[in-house]
């Protein structure tokens, strides 16, 4: 605004324990009261305040969150894909997985996949692929040993060209 940049602080009430207040949907479902309160904080710093500042910033933040949500499942970060923090307990991760899968029109099945995730069927659409991506992500961290491996930081090797983790036997394994 006017050639200046302002940081916007918004804490996701679904993830942040300090922001777990109830957010009420406003603006015909386009935003909620948590986003509006962050927009109010931004508009208070702008002098003179442009007309419709709170409304415009609220809609902009809401649209940016929608765009972020669309791209979230493309991330390599396991917890970012599920929209959770690293210290989230397994039960919360499973509940989040269920909500992601159901929101994309699928159901969790107790049966394993027939393929290894590489075969794409013509009837699959973007929502189906996103649901499987969330499911596969959850299965990477469902047991404590695989979660410990996933949470290990990557060490740069070959001058930072690749990333490697050390397994329990001391062997370095390159992450793709």
Short mmCIF file of N, CA and C in Angstrom, two decimals:
data_model
loop_
_atom_site.label_atom_id
_atom_site.label_comp_id
_atom_site.label_asym_id
_atom_site.label_seq_id
_atom_site.Cartn_x
_atom_site.Cartn_y
_atom_site.Cartn_z
N UNK A 1 0.85 -1.17 0.00
CA UNK A 1 0.00 0.00 0.00
C UNK A 1 0.89 1.23 0.00
N UNK A 2 0.74 2.09 -0.93
CA UNK A 2 1.53 3.31 -1.06
C UNK A 2 3.03 3.00 -1.10
N UNK A 3 3.42 1.86 -1.71
CA UNK A 3 4.83 1.52 -1.83
C UNK A 3 5.45 0.98 -0.56
N UNK A 4 4.67 0.72 0.47
CA UNK A 4 5.19 0.19 1.72
C UNK A 4 4.71 -1.25 1.89
N UNK A 5 5.49 -2.02 2.63
CA UNK A 5 5.04 -3.38 2.90
C UNK A 5 4.78 -3.52 4.39
N UNK A 6 3.75 -4.28 4.72
CA UNK A 6 3.37 -4.53 6.11
C UNK A 6 3.28 -6.04 6.32
N UNK A 7 3.88 -6.50 7.40
CA UNK A 7 3.74 -7.90 7.75
C UNK A 7 2.36 -8.13 8.33
N UNK A 8 1.74 -9.24 7.93
CA UNK A 8 0.42 -9.59 8.45
C UNK A 8 0.58 -10.84 9.29
N UNK A 9 0.17 -10.78 10.54
CA UNK A 9 0.27 -11.93 11.42
C UNK A 9 -1.11 -12.57 11.55
N UNK A 10 -1.17 -13.81 11.12
CA UNK A 10 -2.41 -14.58 11.22
C UNK A 10 -2.03 -15.96 11.72
N UNK A 11 -2.66 -16.38 12.79
CA UNK A 11 -2.38 -17.69 13.36
C UNK A 11 -3.56 -18.59 13.08
N UNK A 12 -3.30 -19.70 12.40
CA UNK A 12 -4.34 -20.63 12.02
C UNK A 12 -4.99 -21.20 13.27
N UNK A 13 -6.26 -20.94 13.50
CA UNK A 13 -6.91 -21.43 14.72
C UNK A 13 -7.03 -22.94 14.78
N UNK A 14 -6.89 -23.63 13.63
CA UNK A 14 -6.95 -25.09 13.63
C UNK A 14 -5.64 -25.70 14.12
N UNK A 15 -4.55 -24.93 14.06
CA UNK A 15 -3.23 -25.45 14.41
C UNK A 15 -2.68 -24.81 15.67
N UNK A 16 -2.79 -23.49 15.77
CA UNK A 16 -2.18 -22.76 16.87
C UNK A 16 -3.02 -22.88 18.14
N UNK A 17 -2.44 -23.45 19.23
CA UNK A 17 -3.23 -23.62 20.45
C UNK A 17 -3.64 -22.29 21.09
N UNK A 18 -2.86 -21.23 20.85
CA UNK A 18 -3.22 -19.92 21.39
C UNK A 18 -4.37 -19.26 20.63
N UNK A 19 -4.60 -19.71 19.42
CA UNK A 19 -5.64 -19.10 18.59
C UNK A 19 -6.83 -20.04 18.39
N UNK A 20 -7.00 -21.00 19.29
CA UNK A 20 -8.08 -21.98 19.09
C UNK A 20 -9.43 -21.44 19.55
N UNK A 21 -9.67 -20.20 19.28
CA UNK A 21 -10.99 -19.65 19.55
C UNK A 21 -11.89 -19.96 18.37
N UNK A 22 -13.14 -19.80 18.58
CA UNK A 22 -14.10 -20.10 17.53
C UNK A 22 -14.12 -18.96 16.51
N UNK A 23 -13.86 -19.27 15.28
CA UNK A 23 -13.93 -18.29 14.20
C UNK A 23 -15.29 -18.43 13.53
N UNK A 24 -15.98 -17.33 13.39
CA UNK A 24 -17.31 -17.33 12.80
C UNK A 24 -17.20 -16.88 11.34
N UNK A 25 -17.87 -17.57 10.46
CA UNK A 25 -17.85 -17.23 9.04
C UNK A 25 -18.58 -15.92 8.80
N UNK A 26 -17.97 -15.05 8.00
CA UNK A 26 -18.56 -13.75 7.65
C UNK A 26 -18.40 -13.53 6.15
N UNK A 27 -18.91 -12.43 5.65
CA UNK A 27 -18.81 -12.03 4.25
C UNK A 27 -19.29 -13.13 3.31
N UNK A 28 -20.45 -13.69 3.60
CA UNK A 28 -21.09 -14.71 2.78
C UNK A 28 -20.18 -15.92 2.55
N UNK A 29 -19.44 -16.31 3.60
CA UNK A 29 -18.59 -17.49 3.53
C UNK A 29 -17.21 -17.26 2.95
N UNK A 30 -16.88 -16.02 2.63
CA UNK A 30 -15.59 -15.73 2.01
C UNK A 30 -14.47 -15.59 3.03
N UNK A 31 -14.80 -15.31 4.29
CA UNK A 31 -13.78 -15.09 5.32
C UNK A 31 -14.36 -15.46 6.68
N UNK A 32 -13.54 -15.29 7.72
CA UNK A 32 -14.03 -15.51 9.07
C UNK A 32 -13.55 -14.39 9.99
N UNK A 33 -14.02 -14.40 11.22
CA UNK A 33 -13.71 -13.31 12.15
C UNK A 33 -12.24 -13.28 12.55
N UNK A 34 -11.54 -14.43 12.51
CA UNK A 34 -10.11 -14.44 12.83
C UNK A 34 -9.31 -13.69 11.77
N UNK A 35 -9.67 -13.87 10.51
CA UNK A 35 -9.00 -13.15 9.43
C UNK A 35 -9.32 -11.66 9.54
N UNK A 36 -10.57 -11.34 9.85
CA UNK A 36 -10.96 -9.94 9.97
C UNK A 36 -10.21 -9.25 11.09
N UNK A 37 -9.98 -9.93 12.22
CA UNK A 37 -9.26 -9.29 13.32
C UNK A 37 -7.80 -9.03 12.93
N UNK A 38 -7.20 -9.91 12.12
CA UNK A 38 -5.84 -9.66 11.62
C UNK A 38 -5.85 -8.48 10.65
N UNK A 39 -6.88 -8.36 9.84
CA UNK A 39 -6.99 -7.24 8.90
C UNK A 39 -7.17 -5.92 9.65
N UNK A 40 -7.92 -5.95 10.72
CA UNK A 40 -8.10 -4.73 11.54
C UNK A 40 -6.76 -4.28 12.10
N UNK A 41 -5.95 -5.22 12.56
CA UNK A 41 -4.63 -4.88 13.10
C UNK A 41 -3.74 -4.25 12.03
N UNK A 42 -3.83 -4.72 10.80
CA UNK A 42 -3.04 -4.14 9.71
C UNK A 42 -3.55 -2.74 9.39
N UNK A 43 -4.84 -2.59 9.29
CA UNK A 43 -5.41 -1.29 8.91
C UNK A 43 -5.16 -0.21 9.97
N UNK A 44 -5.01 -0.61 11.22
CA UNK A 44 -4.71 0.36 12.27
C UNK A 44 -3.34 1.00 12.07
N UNK A 45 -2.44 0.31 11.38
CA UNK A 45 -1.09 0.84 11.17
C UNK A 45 -1.00 1.76 9.96
N UNK A 46 -2.03 1.82 9.16
CA UNK A 46 -1.99 2.62 7.93
C UNK A 46 -2.66 3.96 8.19
N UNK A 47 -1.92 5.05 7.94
CA UNK A 47 -2.46 6.40 8.11
C UNK A 47 -2.16 7.20 6.86
N UNK A 48 -3.08 7.82 6.23
CA UNK A 48 -4.52 7.74 6.47
C UNK A 48 -5.06 6.40 5.98
N UNK A 49 -6.04 5.94 6.69
CA UNK A 49 -6.63 4.64 6.36
C UNK A 49 -7.50 4.77 5.11
N UNK A 50 -7.21 3.97 4.08
CA UNK A 50 -8.04 4.06 2.86
C UNK A 50 -9.45 3.56 3.12
N UNK A 51 -10.40 4.04 2.36
CA UNK A 51 -11.78 3.57 2.55
C UNK A 51 -11.90 2.08 2.23
N UNK A 52 -12.63 1.36 3.06
CA UNK A 52 -12.83 -0.07 2.86
C UNK A 52 -11.60 -0.91 3.16
N UNK A 53 -10.68 -0.39 3.95
CA UNK A 53 -9.41 -1.08 4.23
C UNK A 53 -9.64 -2.46 4.85
N UNK A 54 -10.42 -2.52 5.90
CA UNK A 54 -10.64 -3.79 6.61
C UNK A 54 -11.29 -4.81 5.67
N UNK A 55 -12.28 -4.39 4.93
CA UNK A 55 -12.97 -5.29 3.99
C UNK A 55 -12.01 -5.81 2.93
N UNK A 56 -11.23 -4.90 2.32
CA UNK A 56 -10.31 -5.29 1.25
C UNK A 56 -9.20 -6.20 1.76
N UNK A 57 -8.60 -5.87 2.90
CA UNK A 57 -7.51 -6.69 3.45
C UNK A 57 -8.05 -8.06 3.87
N UNK A 58 -9.26 -8.09 4.45
CA UNK A 58 -9.87 -9.36 4.84
C UNK A 58 -10.07 -10.27 3.64
N UNK A 59 -10.61 -9.72 2.56
CA UNK A 59 -10.82 -10.52 1.34
C UNK A 59 -9.50 -10.96 0.73
N UNK A 60 -8.50 -10.07 0.75
CA UNK A 60 -7.20 -10.43 0.20
C UNK A 60 -6.56 -11.57 1.00
N UNK A 61 -6.60 -11.46 2.32
CA UNK A 61 -6.04 -12.52 3.15
C UNK A 61 -6.77 -13.84 2.94
N UNK A 62 -8.07 -13.77 2.85
CA UNK A 62 -8.87 -14.97 2.62
C UNK A 62 -8.52 -15.63 1.29
N UNK A 63 -8.38 -14.82 0.24
CA UNK A 63 -8.00 -15.36 -1.07
C UNK A 63 -6.60 -15.96 -1.05
N UNK A 64 -5.67 -15.33 -0.32
CA UNK A 64 -4.32 -15.86 -0.22
C UNK A 64 -4.30 -17.18 0.53
N UNK A 65 -5.12 -17.30 1.56
CA UNK A 65 -5.20 -18.56 2.31
C UNK A 65 -5.79 -19.67 1.44
N UNK A 66 -6.74 -19.33 0.59
CA UNK A 66 -7.32 -20.32 -0.33
C UNK A 66 -6.25 -20.80 -1.31
N UNK A 67 -5.46 -19.86 -1.85
CA UNK A 67 -4.37 -20.22 -2.77
C UNK A 67 -3.33 -21.09 -2.07
N UNK A 68 -2.99 -20.73 -0.84
CA UNK A 68 -2.04 -21.53 -0.06
C UNK A 68 -2.57 -22.94 0.15
N UNK A 69 -3.84 -23.05 0.47
CA UNK A 69 -4.46 -24.36 0.71
C UNK A 69 -4.41 -25.22 -0.55
N UNK A 70 -4.60 -24.60 -1.73
CA UNK A 70 -4.55 -25.36 -2.99
C UNK A 70 -3.16 -25.93 -3.24
N UNK A 71 -2.11 -25.18 -2.85
CA UNK A 71 -0.74 -25.59 -3.12
C UNK A 71 -0.13 -26.41 -1.99
N UNK A 72 -0.80 -26.49 -0.86
CA UNK A 72 -0.24 -27.13 0.33
C UNK A 72 0.10 -28.59 0.09
N UNK A 73 -0.74 -29.33 -0.61
CA UNK A 73 -0.50 -30.76 -0.82
C UNK A 73 0.62 -31.03 -1.82
N UNK A 74 1.13 -30.00 -2.48
CA UNK A 74 2.27 -30.16 -3.38
C UNK A 74 3.60 -30.04 -2.64
N UNK A 75 3.56 -29.68 -1.38
CA UNK A 75 4.76 -29.46 -0.58
C UNK A 75 5.47 -30.78 -0.28
N UNK A 76 6.78 -30.71 -0.04
CA UNK A 76 7.52 -31.90 0.37
C UNK A 76 7.44 -32.10 1.89
N UNK A 77 7.12 -31.04 2.62
CA UNK A 77 7.05 -31.11 4.07
C UNK A 77 5.80 -31.88 4.50
N UNK A 78 6.02 -32.98 5.20
CA UNK A 78 4.92 -33.87 5.60
C UNK A 78 3.88 -33.15 6.42
N UNK A 79 4.31 -32.40 7.39
CA UNK A 79 3.36 -31.75 8.30
C UNK A 79 2.64 -30.59 7.60
N UNK A 80 3.32 -29.94 6.68
CA UNK A 80 2.70 -28.86 5.93
C UNK A 80 1.57 -29.40 5.06
N UNK A 81 1.78 -30.60 4.49
CA UNK A 81 0.74 -31.21 3.67
C UNK A 81 -0.52 -31.46 4.50
N UNK A 82 -0.34 -31.88 5.73
CA UNK A 82 -1.49 -32.18 6.58
C UNK A 82 -1.99 -30.93 7.32
N UNK A 83 -1.25 -29.83 7.23
CA UNK A 83 -1.66 -28.60 7.91
C UNK A 83 -1.54 -28.71 9.41
N UNK A 84 -0.53 -29.43 9.89
CA UNK A 84 -0.34 -29.63 11.33
C UNK A 84 1.08 -29.24 11.73
N UNK A 85 1.30 -29.13 13.03
CA UNK A 85 2.62 -28.85 13.56
C UNK A 85 3.37 -30.16 13.79
N UNK A 86 4.70 -30.08 13.89
CA UNK A 86 5.51 -31.30 14.06
C UNK A 86 5.21 -32.04 15.36
N UNK A 87 4.79 -31.34 16.38
CA UNK A 87 4.57 -32.00 17.67
C UNK A 87 3.13 -32.48 17.84
N UNK A 88 2.36 -32.49 16.77
CA UNK A 88 0.97 -32.94 16.86
C UNK A 88 0.92 -34.43 17.17
N UNK A 89 0.06 -34.84 18.10
CA UNK A 89 -0.06 -36.27 18.40
C UNK A 89 -0.68 -37.04 17.23
N UNK A 90 -0.40 -38.34 17.20
CA UNK A 90 -0.86 -39.19 16.10
C UNK A 90 -2.35 -39.16 15.89
N UNK A 91 -3.11 -39.09 16.97
CA UNK A 91 -4.58 -39.07 16.85
C UNK A 91 -5.05 -37.83 16.07
N UNK A 92 -4.45 -36.67 16.38
CA UNK A 92 -4.82 -35.44 15.67
C UNK A 92 -4.42 -35.53 14.20
N UNK A 93 -3.27 -36.15 13.92
CA UNK A 93 -2.85 -36.31 12.53
C UNK A 93 -3.84 -37.18 11.76
N UNK A 94 -4.30 -38.26 12.40
CA UNK A 94 -5.26 -39.15 11.74
C UNK A 94 -6.59 -38.43 11.51
N UNK A 95 -7.04 -37.65 12.50
CA UNK A 95 -8.30 -36.90 12.34
C UNK A 95 -8.18 -35.88 11.21
N UNK A 96 -7.02 -35.23 11.12
CA UNK A 96 -6.80 -34.25 10.05
C UNK A 96 -6.78 -34.95 8.69
N UNK A 97 -6.12 -36.12 8.64
CA UNK A 97 -6.12 -36.90 7.40
C UNK A 97 -7.54 -37.22 6.98
N UNK A 98 -8.36 -37.67 7.93
CA UNK A 98 -9.75 -38.00 7.62
C UNK A 98 -10.51 -36.81 7.08
N UNK A 99 -10.31 -35.63 7.67
CA UNK A 99 -11.04 -34.45 7.18
C UNK A 99 -10.57 -34.05 5.79
N UNK A 100 -9.27 -34.18 5.51
CA UNK A 100 -8.76 -33.85 4.17
C UNK A 100 -9.34 -34.80 3.13
N UNK A 101 -9.30 -36.09 3.44
CA UNK A 101 -9.77 -37.10 2.49
C UNK A 101 -11.28 -36.95 2.25
N UNK A 102 -12.05 -36.77 3.33
CA UNK A 102 -13.51 -36.62 3.17
C UNK A 102 -13.87 -35.33 2.45
N UNK A 103 -13.09 -34.26 2.66
CA UNK A 103 -13.40 -33.00 1.99
C UNK A 103 -13.17 -33.10 0.48
N UNK A 104 -12.44 -34.11 0.05
CA UNK A 104 -12.20 -34.32 -1.36
C UNK A 104 -13.07 -35.43 -1.94
N UNK A 105 -14.12 -35.79 -1.19
CA UNK A 105 -15.12 -36.72 -1.70
C UNK A 105 -14.72 -38.18 -1.65
N UNK A 106 -13.76 -38.52 -0.80
CA UNK A 106 -13.35 -39.92 -0.69
C UNK A 106 -13.54 -40.39 0.74
N UNK A 107 -13.31 -41.66 0.95
CA UNK A 107 -13.44 -42.23 2.28
C UNK A 107 -12.16 -42.99 2.60
N UNK A 108 -11.81 -43.05 3.87
CA UNK A 108 -10.64 -43.83 4.27
C UNK A 108 -10.98 -45.31 4.20
N UNK A 109 -10.13 -46.06 3.55
CA UNK A 109 -10.36 -47.49 3.41
C UNK A 109 -9.32 -48.24 4.24
N UNK A 110 -9.72 -49.31 4.90
CA UNK A 110 -8.73 -50.08 5.65
C UNK A 110 -7.84 -50.94 4.76
N UNK A 111 -8.13 -50.99 3.47
CA UNK A 111 -7.37 -51.83 2.55
C UNK A 111 -6.23 -51.02 1.94
N UNK A 112 -5.13 -51.68 1.68
CA UNK A 112 -3.99 -50.98 1.09
C UNK A 112 -4.20 -50.82 -0.42
N UNK A 113 -3.43 -49.92 -1.00
CA UNK A 113 -3.54 -49.66 -2.43
C UNK A 113 -3.00 -50.84 -3.22
N UNK A 114 -3.54 -51.03 -4.39
CA UNK A 114 -3.07 -52.10 -5.26
C UNK A 114 -1.77 -51.66 -5.94
N UNK A 115 -1.72 -50.41 -6.39
CA UNK A 115 -0.51 -49.90 -7.02
C UNK A 115 0.36 -49.22 -5.97
N UNK A 116 1.52 -48.76 -6.36
CA UNK A 116 2.42 -48.11 -5.41
C UNK A 116 2.32 -46.59 -5.47
N UNK A 117 1.28 -46.07 -6.03
CA UNK A 117 1.07 -44.64 -6.11
C UNK A 117 1.55 -44.03 -7.41
N UNK A 118 2.10 -44.84 -8.31
CA UNK A 118 2.63 -44.31 -9.56
C UNK A 118 1.63 -44.42 -10.71
N UNK A 119 0.68 -45.33 -10.59
CA UNK A 119 -0.28 -45.53 -11.68
C UNK A 119 -1.44 -44.56 -11.53
N UNK A 120 -1.73 -43.83 -12.58
CA UNK A 120 -2.82 -42.85 -12.55
C UNK A 120 -3.95 -43.36 -13.42
N UNK A 121 -5.12 -43.43 -12.85
CA UNK A 121 -6.28 -43.89 -13.59
C UNK A 121 -6.99 -42.71 -14.23
N UNK A 122 -7.58 -42.89 -15.42
CA UNK A 122 -8.24 -41.77 -16.09
C UNK A 122 -9.39 -41.19 -15.29
N UNK A 123 -10.05 -42.01 -14.45
CA UNK A 123 -11.19 -41.49 -13.69
C UNK A 123 -10.74 -40.64 -12.50
N UNK A 124 -9.44 -40.67 -12.20
CA UNK A 124 -8.95 -39.89 -11.07
C UNK A 124 -8.90 -38.42 -11.46
N UNK A 125 -9.35 -37.60 -10.58
CA UNK A 125 -9.25 -36.17 -10.81
C UNK A 125 -8.30 -35.57 -9.77
N UNK A 126 -8.23 -34.26 -9.77
CA UNK A 126 -7.33 -33.57 -8.85
C UNK A 126 -7.66 -33.87 -7.38
N UNK A 127 -8.94 -33.95 -7.06
CA UNK A 127 -9.33 -34.21 -5.67
C UNK A 127 -8.91 -35.60 -5.22
N UNK A 128 -9.02 -36.58 -6.10
CA UNK A 128 -8.61 -37.94 -5.76
C UNK A 128 -7.11 -38.00 -5.52
N UNK A 129 -6.34 -37.35 -6.38
CA UNK A 129 -4.89 -37.34 -6.21
C UNK A 129 -4.50 -36.64 -4.91
N UNK A 130 -5.18 -35.54 -4.57
CA UNK A 130 -4.89 -34.84 -3.32
C UNK A 130 -5.21 -35.71 -2.12
N UNK A 131 -6.30 -36.45 -2.19
CA UNK A 131 -6.67 -37.33 -1.08
C UNK A 131 -5.63 -38.42 -0.89
N UNK A 132 -5.16 -39.02 -2.00
CA UNK A 132 -4.13 -40.05 -1.89
C UNK A 132 -2.81 -39.45 -1.40
N UNK A 133 -2.49 -38.23 -1.82
CA UNK A 133 -1.26 -37.57 -1.35
C UNK A 133 -1.31 -37.38 0.16
N UNK A 134 -2.45 -36.96 0.67
CA UNK A 134 -2.60 -36.79 2.12
C UNK A 134 -2.49 -38.14 2.83
N UNK A 135 -3.10 -39.16 2.26
CA UNK A 135 -3.05 -40.50 2.87
C UNK A 135 -1.62 -41.04 2.88
N UNK A 136 -0.92 -40.91 1.76
CA UNK A 136 0.46 -41.37 1.69
C UNK A 136 1.36 -40.60 2.66
N UNK A 137 1.10 -39.30 2.80
CA UNK A 137 1.85 -38.49 3.74
C UNK A 137 1.65 -38.98 5.16
N UNK A 138 0.42 -39.27 5.52
CA UNK A 138 0.14 -39.77 6.87
C UNK A 138 0.87 -41.08 7.13
N UNK A 139 0.88 -41.97 6.15
CA UNK A 139 1.52 -43.26 6.35
C UNK A 139 3.03 -43.15 6.48
N UNK A 140 3.61 -42.00 6.05
CA UNK A 140 5.04 -41.78 6.26
C UNK A 140 5.37 -41.54 7.72
N UNK A 141 4.40 -41.07 8.51
CA UNK A 141 4.69 -40.67 9.89
C UNK A 141 3.79 -41.35 10.92
N UNK A 142 3.11 -42.41 10.55
CA UNK A 142 2.14 -42.98 11.48
C UNK A 142 2.77 -43.76 12.62
N UNK A 143 3.92 -44.41 12.41
CA UNK A 143 4.54 -45.12 13.53
C UNK A 143 5.75 -44.32 14.03
N UNK A 144 6.14 -44.49 15.30
CA UNK A 144 7.19 -43.66 15.89
C UNK A 144 8.54 -43.73 15.17
N UNK A 145 8.91 -44.90 14.66
CA UNK A 145 10.20 -45.03 13.99
C UNK A 145 10.24 -44.25 12.68
N UNK A 146 9.19 -44.37 11.87
CA UNK A 146 9.17 -43.63 10.61
C UNK A 146 9.00 -42.14 10.85
N UNK A 147 8.30 -41.78 11.92
CA UNK A 147 8.13 -40.36 12.25
C UNK A 147 9.46 -39.76 12.68
N UNK A 148 10.25 -40.51 13.45
CA UNK A 148 11.57 -40.04 13.87
C UNK A 148 12.45 -39.82 12.65
N UNK A 149 12.40 -40.75 11.68
CA UNK A 149 13.18 -40.60 10.45
C UNK A 149 12.73 -39.38 9.67
N UNK A 150 11.46 -39.20 9.54
CA UNK A 150 10.91 -38.07 8.79
C UNK A 150 11.29 -36.74 9.43
N UNK A 151 11.31 -36.69 10.76
CA UNK A 151 11.58 -35.44 11.48
C UNK A 151 13.05 -35.08 11.56
N UNK A 152 13.94 -36.00 11.20
CA UNK A 152 15.38 -35.71 11.23
C UNK A 152 15.69 -34.60 10.23
N UNK A 153 16.57 -33.68 10.63
CA UNK A 153 16.95 -32.64 9.66
C UNK A 153 17.85 -33.22 8.58
N UNK A 154 17.77 -32.65 7.42
CA UNK A 154 18.58 -33.07 6.29
C UNK A 154 19.92 -32.35 6.35
N UNK A 155 21.00 -33.08 6.07
CA UNK A 155 22.33 -32.48 6.06
C UNK A 155 22.76 -32.29 4.61
N UNK A 156 23.20 -31.08 4.25
CA UNK A 156 23.64 -30.87 2.86
C UNK A 156 24.92 -31.65 2.58
N UNK A 157 24.98 -32.31 1.44
CA UNK A 157 26.17 -33.03 1.00
C UNK A 157 26.52 -32.60 -0.42
N UNK A 158 27.73 -32.86 -0.83
CA UNK A 158 28.23 -32.48 -2.15
C UNK A 158 28.05 -30.99 -2.40
N UNK A 159 28.48 -30.20 -1.41
CA UNK A 159 28.41 -28.74 -1.56
C UNK A 159 27.00 -28.20 -1.55
N UNK A 160 26.08 -28.92 -0.93
CA UNK A 160 24.70 -28.47 -0.84
C UNK A 160 23.84 -28.90 -2.02
N UNK A 161 24.41 -29.70 -2.94
CA UNK A 161 23.65 -30.13 -4.11
C UNK A 161 22.61 -31.18 -3.75
N UNK A 162 22.88 -31.98 -2.71
CA UNK A 162 21.94 -33.01 -2.28
C UNK A 162 21.76 -32.94 -0.78
N UNK A 163 20.78 -33.67 -0.31
CA UNK A 163 20.43 -33.69 1.10
C UNK A 163 20.46 -35.13 1.58
N UNK A 164 21.07 -35.38 2.75
CA UNK A 164 21.17 -36.75 3.25
C UNK A 164 20.80 -36.81 4.72
N UNK A 165 20.30 -37.99 5.13
CA UNK A 165 20.01 -38.27 6.53
C UNK A 165 20.79 -39.51 6.93
N UNK A 166 21.15 -39.57 8.21
CA UNK A 166 21.88 -40.72 8.71
C UNK A 166 20.92 -41.67 9.40
N UNK A 167 20.94 -42.95 9.01
CA UNK A 167 20.03 -43.92 9.63
C UNK A 167 20.62 -44.43 10.94
N UNK A 168 19.92 -45.34 11.61
CA UNK A 168 20.34 -45.80 12.93
C UNK A 168 21.64 -46.58 12.90
N UNK A 169 22.04 -47.11 11.73
CA UNK A 169 23.30 -47.83 11.59
C UNK A 169 24.46 -46.92 11.19
N UNK A 170 24.19 -45.65 11.00
CA UNK A 170 25.24 -44.69 10.62
C UNK A 170 25.40 -44.50 9.14
N UNK A 171 24.58 -45.14 8.34
CA UNK A 171 24.66 -44.99 6.89
C UNK A 171 23.94 -43.73 6.45
N UNK A 172 24.53 -43.01 5.49
CA UNK A 172 23.89 -41.82 4.96
C UNK A 172 22.98 -42.20 3.81
N UNK A 173 21.76 -41.73 3.86
CA UNK A 173 20.81 -41.98 2.78
C UNK A 173 20.40 -40.65 2.17
N UNK A 174 20.52 -40.56 0.86
CA UNK A 174 20.21 -39.31 0.18
C UNK A 174 18.70 -39.21 -0.02
N UNK A 175 18.18 -38.05 0.36
CA UNK A 175 16.74 -37.77 0.21
C UNK A 175 16.50 -37.19 -1.17
N UNK A 176 15.42 -37.59 -1.77
CA UNK A 176 15.07 -37.08 -3.10
C UNK A 176 14.10 -35.94 -2.94
#
